[in-house]
Amino acid sequence: MDLITGILSTALLAGGVLALAALGEVLAERVGVVNLGVEGLMSLGALTGIATVAAVPSPALGFAAALGVGFAFGCVFAAATVLLRANQVLCGLALTLLGSGLAATLGRSYAGAPAAAVFPQVAVPGLADIPVLGPALFSQNVLLYAIYIALPVGLHLLLFRTRHGLNLRAVGESPAAADAAGIPVAAIRFWYVALGSSLAGGAGAYLTLAFVPSWSEGVVAGRGWIAVALVIFAGFRPLTAVAAALLFGVITALGFVGQARGWPVAPAILSMLPYLGTVAFIILPVVAWRRLRGWFAAPAALGLPYHRDVR
Amino acid sequence: MSWRFQRVPTVPAGAALAGRVGAILAALACVAAVLSLAGLAPARLGAEVIGSAFGSVAGLEDLGLLVTPLILTGIAVALTQRIGLWNIGGEGQFNAGALAATAVGLHAGGDDAWALPLMTLAGAAGGAAWILVPTLARAFAGVSELITTLLLNFVAALLVAWLCTGPWRDPSGRALATTARIPAELPPLGDTLHWGLPAAIAVAILAAGLLAFTRFGYEVRVAGANPGAALYAGIPVRARIVAVMLLSGAVAGLAGTIELAGTVHRLQGGISNNYGYLGIMVAVLARGSCLGVIAGAVLMAALLNAGIVLQTQGVNTSTVLAITGLILLFTAVGDEIVHYRPVRRTRILG
């Protein structure tokens, strides 16, 4: 019973980090921009969170600062890819190298030390006493509910139930048609890429302020790349992205619990599970259900810069 | 009369080169500005960096040791670029190659004539095996190779770390996280330099020749430039994708083998030293040209060397990754900016 509570509780935290980053990537990819810089943005956010709470012991402030740093670097990335229309893959890799390198350089004095303040766990009265599920679901930090419920539902409604969302998806599917219809392609792409990057920065802070809670070089450990892969696996939809993130949270938690309980598998093998799982999950659906390829289809203009004069 | 910028589809080589040089200088200027803000003297550091790399034979040999793996990981990326794909899993294939070569090397004596050739074969096969799943997924299911190749990097690093702290740990017990010393090693070519460097240059020349002068290379280039046209022309695009990606993995695996047999001599965690990721930068700087990769690798090695000098000044080695990222960003932007020409706006009908 404790085992299930432990797995579920860890899975929710680990999945929350991935969910936040994946939601940001859904926004960027829906408007037609591949942001491969998530890993770097998360590193910067992770450090910002730790550094902020070291100065002012408020996890909310640390999270907000990480959102801000993610937004600022997202603006740089968007300026390069949307306004100057540079190669998105290259700029994304550059952002990953820049972010990881910068965070490792600046964060040396914080390495290894635990976070000065972490998100407190809040027990929901009554519900937290439910056996097994109660401690895992209703005795968590408040941000978790925003990540799993408010944000994905809000983004789903925005993308699929509003005119603005229709415009936004049109920009990702056919920027030329959107442009002809009077939709400001560059502005929409710029702001949603910056907003998505901001969420990636927040995911980094959530990692170091709620899940791990400490900073070390390489603390992000490929979670940014897993988030990018999750978006593909989730068919570029916010609700499924969060569900997929939770699934990966469970896989990560199984590895942790296995190590803690001394399961007869080498810890390194258990640590590989999230990466191997991600590879399997983005390959299997397209192989197994060929008829569902349309459901998994990426926005048609994904990765392509839009030049109005070269249509 | 007013001016505006117009995009031109093709850029003369001179302008493209000027854009590249400008981008790198701009990135380095940013780095210098940050360093001087941090209280370091960039001009003195720069002189020290150049002096330590190019000022002495020992410095040049150390530079050569860095250039060797960078040429090979750069070629690995450049090959896939030519068919329009990105192998960003060089880091993992490097580790897989080193691992496979170790498996052979640990069982060979120092004077066994078959040891080195067999290690080389195993290393190349290991690298190719590591990219096999992403390759098949790309060629037959259309799954983006970007993410699959990258994710396997983490798996390879974990596997290497596990093997050298667990089953393959040095039985003599002195070294904590490495395997025993592998007896077979590449013949030396100076004090520290070894025959890995000429071998890497030979691979670069062979790859350039393969792409430029063979039917296979022609088909690869056409498939990269326009897959639809290639299919109509009867080129087996899938088979070419599979061949190029496996070759790319094998070259990255070879880089791991040479690093192991020439420089490090023991399998250890972090043996790949980011060479796989830096290879992306090398290939981008070379614009996908296999001979250009040699020049790109020298530039990248000088940067890595700068990182070692910076470390003596109390700056983290990860700074090099940040600088690399900055140069990559400026290069990507510069490549696009050179497409624009200022043109005079002419009025139609008064």
XYZ file of C-alpha atoms in Angstrom:
661
model
C 0.000 0.000 0.000
C 2.854 2.331 0.915
C 4.496 1.206 -2.295
C 1.581 2.381 -4.462
C 1.339 5.674 -2.576
C 5.076 6.220 -3.011
C 5.059 5.449 -6.733
C 2.012 7.603 -7.377
C 3.339 10.518 -5.350
C 6.750 10.477 -7.090
C 5.097 9.925 -10.468
C 2.928 13.020 -10.058
C 5.963 15.180 -9.232
C 8.203 13.752 -11.975
C 5.351 13.920 -14.468
C 4.558 17.499 -13.438
C 7.995 18.660 -14.558
C 7.547 16.961 -17.936
C 3.952 18.157 -18.274
C 4.848 21.812 -17.809
C 7.671 21.646 -20.369
C 5.538 19.609 -22.790
C 2.650 22.105 -22.588
C 5.079 24.880 -23.506
C 6.318 22.858 -26.471
C 2.723 22.158 -27.580
C 2.176 25.931 -27.833
C 5.353 26.507 -29.870
C 4.757 23.567 -32.207
C 1.079 24.411 -32.728
C 2.130 27.765 -34.207
C 4.688 25.959 -36.386
C 7.967 26.406 -34.529
C 10.070 23.463 -33.296
C 11.803 24.578 -30.125
C 14.633 22.142 -29.428
C 15.986 24.487 -26.757
C 13.695 23.135 -24.016
C 16.588 21.309 -22.336
C 18.607 24.538 -22.112
C 15.610 26.602 -20.980
C 14.888 24.068 -18.246
C 18.515 24.224 -17.066
C 18.314 28.012 -16.842
C 14.955 27.829 -15.062
C 16.268 25.215 -12.653
C 19.184 27.445 -11.687
C 17.041 30.596 -11.517
C 14.687 28.880 -9.105
C 17.491 27.728 -6.808
C 19.332 31.056 -6.943
C 16.175 33.051 -6.226
C 15.140 31.046 -3.155
C 18.722 31.268 -1.888
C 18.268 35.052 -1.828
C 14.580 35.244 -0.875
C 13.093 32.045 0.582
C 9.914 32.089 -1.478
C 9.384 29.194 -3.905
C 6.611 31.116 -5.660
C 9.035 33.944 -6.379
C 11.647 31.440 -7.588
C 9.100 29.888 -9.933
C 8.049 33.314 -11.219
C 11.668 34.316 -11.800
C 12.238 31.093 -13.774
C 9.153 31.864 -15.889
C 10.691 35.286 -16.553
C 14.109 33.910 -17.514
C 12.468 31.333 -19.793
C 10.439 34.116 -21.390
C 13.531 36.291 -21.944
C 15.520 33.495 -23.607
C 12.382 32.484 -25.493
C 12.226 36.007 -26.920
C 15.830 35.654 -28.122
C 14.989 32.290 -29.734
C 11.795 33.679 -31.264
C 13.624 36.748 -32.572
C 16.141 34.466 -34.315
C 13.670 31.914 -35.697
C 10.488 33.933 -36.283
C 11.657 37.473 -37.025
C 15.016 36.655 -38.677
C 13.751 33.216 -39.843
C 16.965 31.382 -39.017
C 17.046 27.558 -39.058
C 14.901 26.340 -36.144
C 16.799 23.106 -35.529
C 20.129 24.933 -35.331
C 18.829 27.713 -33.099
C 17.196 25.143 -30.817
C 20.405 23.128 -30.460
C 22.264 26.394 -29.879
C 19.815 27.356 -27.127
C 20.233 23.936 -25.498
C 24.038 24.238 -25.495
C 23.926 27.874 -24.406
C 21.400 27.277 -21.627
C 23.037 24.121 -20.239
C 26.527 25.666 -20.431
C 25.461 28.981 -18.924
C 23.552 27.332 -16.090
C 26.497 25.040 -15.298
C 28.914 27.986 -15.334
C 26.835 30.324 -13.191
C 25.492 27.625 -10.903
C 28.784 26.267 -9.630
C 28.403 27.839 -6.195
C 24.951 26.264 -5.756
C 26.044 22.749 -6.757
C 25.010 19.987 -4.396
C 23.365 22.212 -1.776
C 19.656 21.586 -1.124
C 17.135 24.234 -2.137
C 16.763 26.958 0.509
C 12.981 26.772 0.265
C 10.684 24.293 -1.466
C 7.016 24.262 -2.412
C 5.144 23.217 0.740
C 2.798 20.245 0.688
C -0.778 21.197 1.397
C -3.143 18.513 2.670
C -6.671 18.955 1.370
C -8.887 18.529 4.482
C -10.829 15.288 4.377
C -9.586 14.070 1.002
C -6.001 13.639 2.205
C -7.167 10.954 4.634
C -8.392 8.613 1.891
C -6.239 5.488 2.145
C -3.554 4.946 -0.557
C -4.722 7.670 -2.951
C -5.180 10.453 -0.392
C -1.539 11.147 0.507
C -0.483 10.891 -3.154
C -3.211 12.997 -4.746
C -4.309 15.427 -2.048
C -1.206 16.099 -0.022
C 0.897 17.748 -2.707
C 2.006 21.272 -3.486
C -0.633 23.601 -4.906
C 1.149 24.097 -8.222
C 0.562 20.449 -9.086
C -3.187 21.028 -9.487
C -2.502 23.956 -11.811
C -0.140 21.826 -13.911
C -2.425 18.796 -14.154
C -5.842 20.459 -14.344
C -6.090 24.221 -14.797
C -3.320 24.733 -17.365
C -4.049 21.812 -19.732
C -7.809 22.370 -19.655
C -7.307 26.096 -20.212
C -4.945 25.500 -23.126
C -7.278 22.878 -24.609
C -10.196 25.302 -24.548
C -8.016 28.080 -25.956
C -6.675 25.952 -28.821
C -9.835 24.093 -29.825
C -12.778 26.162 -28.619
C -11.935 29.796 -29.426
C -11.473 31.809 -32.595
C -8.057 32.896 -31.388
C -7.092 29.229 -31.049
C -8.286 28.558 -34.592
C -6.103 31.430 -35.826
C -3.208 30.081 -33.849
C -3.528 26.602 -35.352
C -3.962 28.106 -38.827
C -0.580 29.801 -38.406
C 0.974 26.399 -37.709
C -0.851 24.581 -40.514
C -0.639 27.136 -43.317
C 0.973 30.472 -42.531
C 0.394 31.717 -46.083
C -3.370 31.140 -45.836
C -3.426 32.648 -42.347
C -1.524 35.668 -43.589
C -3.957 36.105 -46.477
C -6.838 35.983 -43.970
C -5.278 38.865 -42.070
C -3.854 36.913 -39.127
C -0.570 38.441 -37.876
C 1.623 35.360 -38.435
C 4.908 36.702 -37.070
C 3.338 38.224 -33.946
C 1.416 35.053 -33.078
C 4.443 32.871 -33.630
C 6.706 35.180 -31.621
C 4.502 35.475 -28.538
C 3.482 31.821 -28.336
C 7.066 30.622 -28.749
C 8.130 33.017 -25.975
C 5.211 31.878 -23.803
C 6.082 28.208 -24.397
C 9.714 28.894 -23.493
C 8.544 30.580 -20.325
C 6.724 27.367 -19.308
C 9.926 25.399 -20.004
C 11.800 27.733 -17.642
C 9.072 27.175 -15.055
C 9.414 23.397 -15.503
C 13.089 23.722 -14.608
C 12.267 25.611 -11.408
C 9.571 23.072 -10.545
C 12.241 20.378 -10.877
C 14.638 22.028 -8.425
C 12.052 23.519 -6.039
C 9.590 20.628 -5.739
C 10.960 17.383 -7.159
C 14.724 17.003 -6.703
C 15.013 19.781 -4.563
C 18.638 20.762 -5.163
C 20.815 21.979 -8.010
C 23.641 20.116 -9.721
C 25.160 20.310 -13.168
C 23.082 18.121 -15.447
C 20.118 18.040 -13.045
C 17.748 18.339 -16.016
C 19.233 15.115 -17.432
C 17.436 15.016 -20.766
C 13.967 15.833 -19.391
C 13.721 18.663 -21.923
C 14.240 16.218 -24.772
C 11.754 13.773 -23.271
C 9.232 16.632 -23.140
C 9.805 17.381 -26.835
C 9.255 13.697 -27.615
C 6.106 13.571 -25.447
C 4.523 16.267 -27.582
C 4.886 14.062 -30.649
C 3.587 11.030 -28.748
C 0.635 13.126 -27.530
C -0.333 14.237 -31.028
C 0.361 17.921 -30.213
C -2.606 18.164 -27.820
C -2.449 19.609 -24.298
C -4.675 17.065 -22.513
C -2.920 14.017 -23.943
C 0.462 15.695 -23.365
C -0.281 15.863 -19.641
C -1.524 12.270 -19.606
C 1.644 11.160 -21.409
C 3.771 13.137 -18.936
C 2.076 11.312 -16.056
C 2.791 7.981 -17.758
C 6.466 8.938 -17.901
C 6.295 10.060 -14.316
C 5.189 6.524 -13.435
C 8.094 5.044 -15.416
C 10.556 7.363 -13.637
C 8.989 6.559 -10.260
C 9.284 2.808 -10.896
C 13.023 3.360 -11.408
C 13.343 5.319 -8.155
C 11.291 2.910 -6.107
C 13.159 -0.018 -7.605
C 16.487 1.488 -6.530
C 15.216 2.343 -3.053
C 13.812 -1.132 -2.503
C 16.803 -2.950 -3.958
C 15.025 -4.711 -6.800
C 17.410 -7.208 -8.436
C 18.035 -4.963 -11.465
C 21.105 -2.741 -11.829
C 20.217 0.876 -10.912
C 21.706 2.057 -14.219
C 19.223 -0.119 -16.113
C 16.330 1.371 -14.114
C 17.645 4.889 -14.848
C 17.539 4.094 -18.576
C 13.807 3.335 -18.467
C 12.500 6.880 -19.159
C 14.783 7.326 -22.185
C 14.152 3.856 -23.624
C 10.459 4.269 -22.884
C 10.354 7.561 -24.773
C 12.065 6.062 -27.817
C 9.644 3.144 -27.758
C 6.587 5.348 -27.327
C 7.333 7.642 -30.256
C 8.085 4.731 -32.575
C 5.429 2.176 -31.580
C 2.214 4.148 -32.272
C 3.130 4.924 -35.882
C 4.174 1.326 -36.463
C 1.316 -0.343 -34.618
C -1.637 1.806 -35.667
C -0.965 3.013 -39.178
C -4.574 4.175 -39.495
C -4.077 6.611 -36.631
C -1.255 8.423 -38.384
C -3.573 11.343 -39.039
C -4.207 11.718 -35.323
C -0.469 11.900 -34.634
C 0.160 14.261 -37.578
C 2.281 17.315 -36.868
C 1.117 20.814 -37.862
C 1.771 21.011 -41.609
C 4.101 24.013 -41.464
C 6.061 22.751 -38.446
C 9.705 23.763 -38.672
C 9.302 25.867 -41.783
C 10.113 29.578 -41.597
C 7.494 31.762 -43.267
C 8.639 34.271 -45.865
C 5.789 36.390 -47.150
C 7.769 37.339 -50.280
C 8.779 33.748 -51.160
C 5.394 32.042 -51.185
C 13.036 56.986 -52.912
C 13.344 54.432 -50.195
C 15.223 51.229 -49.523
C 14.019 47.846 -48.449
C 15.529 44.411 -47.969
C 14.790 41.665 -50.458
C 15.487 37.979 -49.941
C 17.576 36.263 -52.631
C 17.382 32.479 -52.825
C 21.084 31.769 -53.421
C 24.116 33.449 -51.927
C 27.596 33.619 -53.506
C 30.227 31.629 -51.602
C 32.186 34.761 -50.678
C 29.189 36.423 -49.020
C 28.331 33.199 -47.203
C 31.873 32.927 -45.863
C 31.852 36.589 -44.827
C 28.587 35.953 -42.977
C 30.177 33.023 -41.157
C 33.276 34.958 -40.131
C 31.139 37.899 -39.033
C 28.896 35.627 -36.956
C 31.832 33.965 -35.180
C 33.481 37.338 -34.495
C 30.226 38.757 -33.165
C 29.793 35.753 -30.840
C 33.382 36.028 -29.605
C 32.888 39.772 -29.047
C 29.884 38.927 -26.836
C 32.008 36.433 -24.887
C 34.806 39.009 -24.500
C 32.308 41.583 -23.222
C 30.964 39.110 -20.638
C 34.478 38.098 -19.565
C 35.563 41.699 -19.066
C 32.384 42.341 -17.067
C 33.409 39.362 -14.904
C 36.704 41.101 -14.255
C 38.917 39.045 -16.577
C 41.074 40.586 -19.308
C 39.821 39.085 -22.611
C 42.775 40.284 -24.708
C 45.336 38.699 -22.389
C 43.254 35.514 -22.136
C 42.924 35.377 -25.921
C 46.679 35.699 -26.381
C 47.194 32.989 -23.774
C 44.681 30.687 -25.515
C 46.298 31.111 -28.918
C 49.798 30.820 -27.445
C 48.998 27.605 -25.586
C 47.417 25.953 -28.628
C 49.662 27.100 -31.465
C 52.782 28.372 -29.687
C 54.583 25.093 -29.044
C 54.905 21.567 -30.402
C 53.370 20.157 -27.225
C 50.461 22.599 -27.574
C 49.933 21.598 -31.201
C 50.014 17.911 -30.271
C 47.388 18.453 -27.571
C 45.308 20.359 -30.105
C 45.678 17.398 -32.488
C 44.340 15.085 -29.791
C 41.200 17.237 -29.592
C 40.907 17.614 -33.370
C 40.917 13.827 -33.945
C 37.550 12.890 -32.379
C 35.989 16.179 -33.524
C 36.750 15.429 -37.181
C 35.046 12.056 -36.893
C 31.976 13.203 -34.939
C 31.754 16.146 -37.358
C 31.821 13.765 -40.339
C 29.105 11.693 -38.670
C 26.794 14.723 -38.596
C 27.871 16.051 -42.017
C 27.051 12.708 -43.693
C 23.456 12.745 -42.451
C 23.123 16.445 -43.301
C 23.780 15.600 -46.940
C 20.678 13.428 -47.063
C 18.679 16.050 -45.189
C 18.740 14.401 -41.757
C 20.254 15.203 -38.366
C 22.166 12.587 -36.409
C 22.469 14.323 -33.049
C 23.221 11.038 -31.308
C 26.947 11.152 -32.014
C 27.603 11.263 -28.290
C 25.828 7.945 -27.749
C 27.376 6.279 -30.793
C 30.792 7.482 -29.602
C 30.182 5.792 -26.249
C 28.785 2.658 -27.891
C 31.838 2.448 -30.148
C 34.237 2.867 -27.229
C 32.270 0.256 -25.306
C 32.359 -2.311 -28.096
C 36.077 -1.700 -28.658
C 36.672 -2.158 -24.917
C 34.845 -5.473 -24.972
C 37.339 -6.705 -27.582
C 40.372 -4.879 -26.181
C 40.043 -6.261 -22.652
C 40.470 -9.760 -24.035
C 43.426 -9.007 -26.295
C 47.145 -8.953 -25.468
C 49.305 -5.892 -26.176
C 51.215 -7.485 -29.038
C 48.346 -9.298 -30.715
C 48.400 -8.169 -34.328
C 44.638 -8.679 -34.656
C 43.749 -6.604 -31.600
C 43.599 -3.133 -33.181
C 41.828 -4.110 -36.432
C 39.283 -6.115 -34.473
C 38.725 -3.270 -31.989
C 38.212 -0.866 -34.892
C 35.675 -3.176 -36.475
C 33.885 -3.675 -33.178
C 33.843 0.073 -32.500
C 32.372 0.908 -35.892
C 29.826 -1.883 -35.531
C 28.927 -0.657 -32.036
C 28.303 2.870 -33.300
C 26.216 1.580 -36.192
C 24.245 -0.703 -33.867
C 23.457 2.265 -31.602
C 21.820 4.179 -34.457
C 20.029 1.115 -35.910
C 16.653 1.639 -34.233
C 16.438 5.402 -35.032
C 17.504 4.552 -38.609
C 14.796 1.957 -39.194
C 12.198 4.167 -37.489
C 13.161 7.087 -39.752
C 13.332 5.125 -42.991
C 10.256 2.938 -42.571
C 7.946 4.790 -40.161
C 8.947 8.417 -40.704
C 9.776 8.960 -37.010
C 11.946 12.063 -36.526
C 15.537 10.924 -36.094
C 16.339 14.079 -34.111
C 14.777 12.920 -30.869
C 15.384 9.181 -31.091
C 19.113 9.596 -31.778
C 19.450 12.141 -28.991
C 17.615 10.154 -26.315
C 19.876 7.140 -26.845
C 22.833 9.343 -25.807
C 21.634 9.210 -22.219
C 21.207 5.437 -22.393
C 24.758 4.969 -23.724
C 26.253 7.225 -21.046
C 24.417 5.282 -18.308
C 25.537 1.974 -19.821
C 29.197 3.041 -19.897
C 29.032 4.407 -16.351
C 27.452 1.175 -15.138
C 29.965 -1.106 -16.898
C 33.028 0.720 -15.583
C 31.776 0.913 -12.031
C 30.280 -2.588 -12.100
C 31.030 -5.624 -14.229
C 34.092 -4.234 -16.056
C 35.630 -2.347 -13.140
C 39.421 -2.493 -12.928
C 40.089 -5.691 -10.908
C 43.381 -4.265 -9.541
C 41.147 -1.980 -7.481
C 43.212 1.182 -7.719
C 41.026 3.017 -10.202
C 37.477 3.480 -8.950
C 35.419 4.123 -12.028
C 37.382 2.822 -15.001
C 38.125 -0.495 -16.626
C 41.616 -1.970 -16.596
C 44.099 -0.449 -19.056
C 43.585 -1.844 -22.528
C 46.860 -3.347 -23.717
C 46.482 -2.642 -27.435
C 47.132 1.003 -28.351
C 47.520 3.100 -31.483
C 51.168 3.691 -32.536
C 52.464 7.121 -31.396
C 53.190 10.033 -33.731
C 55.108 12.303 -31.364
C 55.015 12.689 -27.602
C 51.274 12.441 -27.028
C 49.857 12.481 -30.557
C 49.029 9.153 -32.205
C 48.018 7.764 -35.603
C 44.384 8.549 -34.851
C 44.729 12.022 -36.374
C 45.918 10.882 -39.824
C 43.277 8.153 -39.689
C 40.553 10.719 -38.968
C 41.753 12.956 -41.812
C 41.769 9.919 -44.109
C 38.165 9.149 -43.135
C 37.203 12.760 -43.921
C 38.851 12.551 -47.359
C 37.235 9.172 -48.052
C 33.819 10.516 -47.066
C 34.289 13.579 -49.274
C 35.302 11.334 -52.179
C 32.384 8.984 -51.593
C 29.898 11.857 -51.755
C 31.522 13.741 -54.629
C 32.695 11.051 -57.044
C 30.537 7.950 -56.677
C 27.087 7.040 -57.875
C 26.136 6.347 -54.258
C 27.214 9.846 -53.252
C 25.279 11.402 -56.116
C 22.128 9.530 -55.137
C 22.560 10.606 -51.520
C 22.923 14.255 -52.521
C 19.867 14.153 -54.769
C 17.818 12.413 -52.080
C 18.869 15.133 -49.641
C 18.131 18.017 -51.985
C 14.744 16.757 -53.165
C 13.451 13.396 -51.930
C 10.447 13.500 -54.283
C 12.578 14.058 -57.357
C 14.957 11.335 -56.171
C 12.096 8.819 -55.938
C 10.838 9.725 -59.433
C 14.367 9.281 -60.760
C 14.342 5.729 -59.401
C 16.743 6.337 -56.507
C 16.020 3.963 -53.609
C 15.714 6.768 -51.029
C 14.967 4.501 -48.062
C 17.969 2.284 -48.742
C 20.189 5.358 -49.036
C 18.856 6.776 -45.751
C 19.594 3.474 -44.012
C 23.098 3.275 -45.510
C 24.018 6.882 -44.690
C 22.721 6.762 -41.129
C 24.475 3.465 -40.351
C 27.673 4.836 -41.878
C 27.289 7.952 -39.759
C 26.897 5.852 -36.616
C 29.920 3.765 -37.572
C 32.086 6.879 -38.003
C 31.013 8.195 -34.591
C 31.749 4.741 -33.135
C 35.173 4.893 -34.769
C 35.756 8.208 -32.999
C 35.091 6.454 -29.697
C 37.440 3.604 -30.624
C 40.282 5.961 -31.536
C 39.799 8.042 -28.396
C 39.935 4.828 -26.370
C 42.860 3.147 -28.116
C 44.907 6.289 -28.674
C 44.254 8.795 -25.915
C 42.381 7.471 -22.865
C 43.277 3.714 -22.908
C 40.533 2.862 -20.390
C 36.776 2.975 -20.690
C 35.453 5.504 -18.186
C 32.363 7.597 -17.630
C 32.542 10.878 -19.552
C 35.016 9.464 -22.104
C 32.900 11.087 -24.813
C 33.633 14.561 -23.336
C 30.754 16.147 -25.348
C 32.596 15.352 -28.609
C 29.339 14.055 -30.064
C 27.493 17.313 -29.396
C 30.427 19.464 -30.501
C 30.505 17.451 -33.747
C 27.162 19.067 -34.612
C 28.824 22.462 -34.347
C 31.771 21.263 -36.447
C 29.481 20.022 -39.220
C 27.410 23.201 -39.168
C 30.529 25.361 -39.403
C 31.630 23.220 -42.349
C 28.241 23.639 -44.069
C 28.041 19.882 -44.510
C 31.306 19.712 -46.496
C 33.407 16.746 -45.413
C 36.733 18.494 -46.054
C 35.430 21.635 -44.373
C 34.882 19.475 -41.302
C 38.676 19.342 -40.812
C 38.842 23.150 -40.584
C 35.739 23.237 -38.377
C 37.304 20.648 -36.056
C 40.475 22.745 -35.679
C 38.381 25.791 -34.760
C 36.310 23.785 -32.296
C 39.446 22.221 -30.780
C 40.913 25.702 -30.279
C 37.701 26.638 -28.449
C 37.936 23.537 -26.246
C 41.536 24.452 -25.550
C 40.351 27.931 -24.594
C 38.073 26.224 -22.086
C 41.064 24.462 -20.534
C 42.918 27.800 -20.258
C 39.796 29.434 -18.777
C 39.639 26.660 -16.203
C 43.015 27.746 -14.843
C 41.410 31.187 -14.394
C 38.652 29.678 -12.275
C 36.052 29.523 -15.036
C 34.041 26.308 -15.381
C 34.757 24.096 -18.445
C 31.023 24.125 -19.209
C 31.588 27.706 -20.339
C 32.821 26.212 -23.605
C 29.385 24.665 -24.167
C 27.792 28.071 -23.621
C 30.244 29.751 -26.010
C 29.611 27.000 -28.567
C 25.880 27.573 -28.268
C 26.326 31.300 -28.756
C 28.463 30.809 -31.879
C 25.914 28.320 -33.231
C 23.084 30.817 -32.667
C 24.958 33.665 -34.355
C 25.937 31.359 -37.229
C 22.337 30.279 -37.797
C 21.179 33.893 -37.803
C 24.107 35.026 -39.977
C 23.354 32.309 -42.538
C 19.884 33.746 -42.990
C 20.884 37.408 -42.932
C 23.303 37.002 -45.867
C 20.268 36.143 -47.997
C 19.054 39.738 -47.808
C 20.065 42.492 -50.181
C 19.103 46.150 -49.872
C 17.155 47.140 -52.992
C 15.774 50.471 -54.062
C 11.998 50.624 -53.903
C 10.730 51.695 -57.300
C 7.373 53.324 -57.759
C 4.981 51.865 -60.242
C 2.634 54.364 -61.949
C 4.041 57.568 -60.419
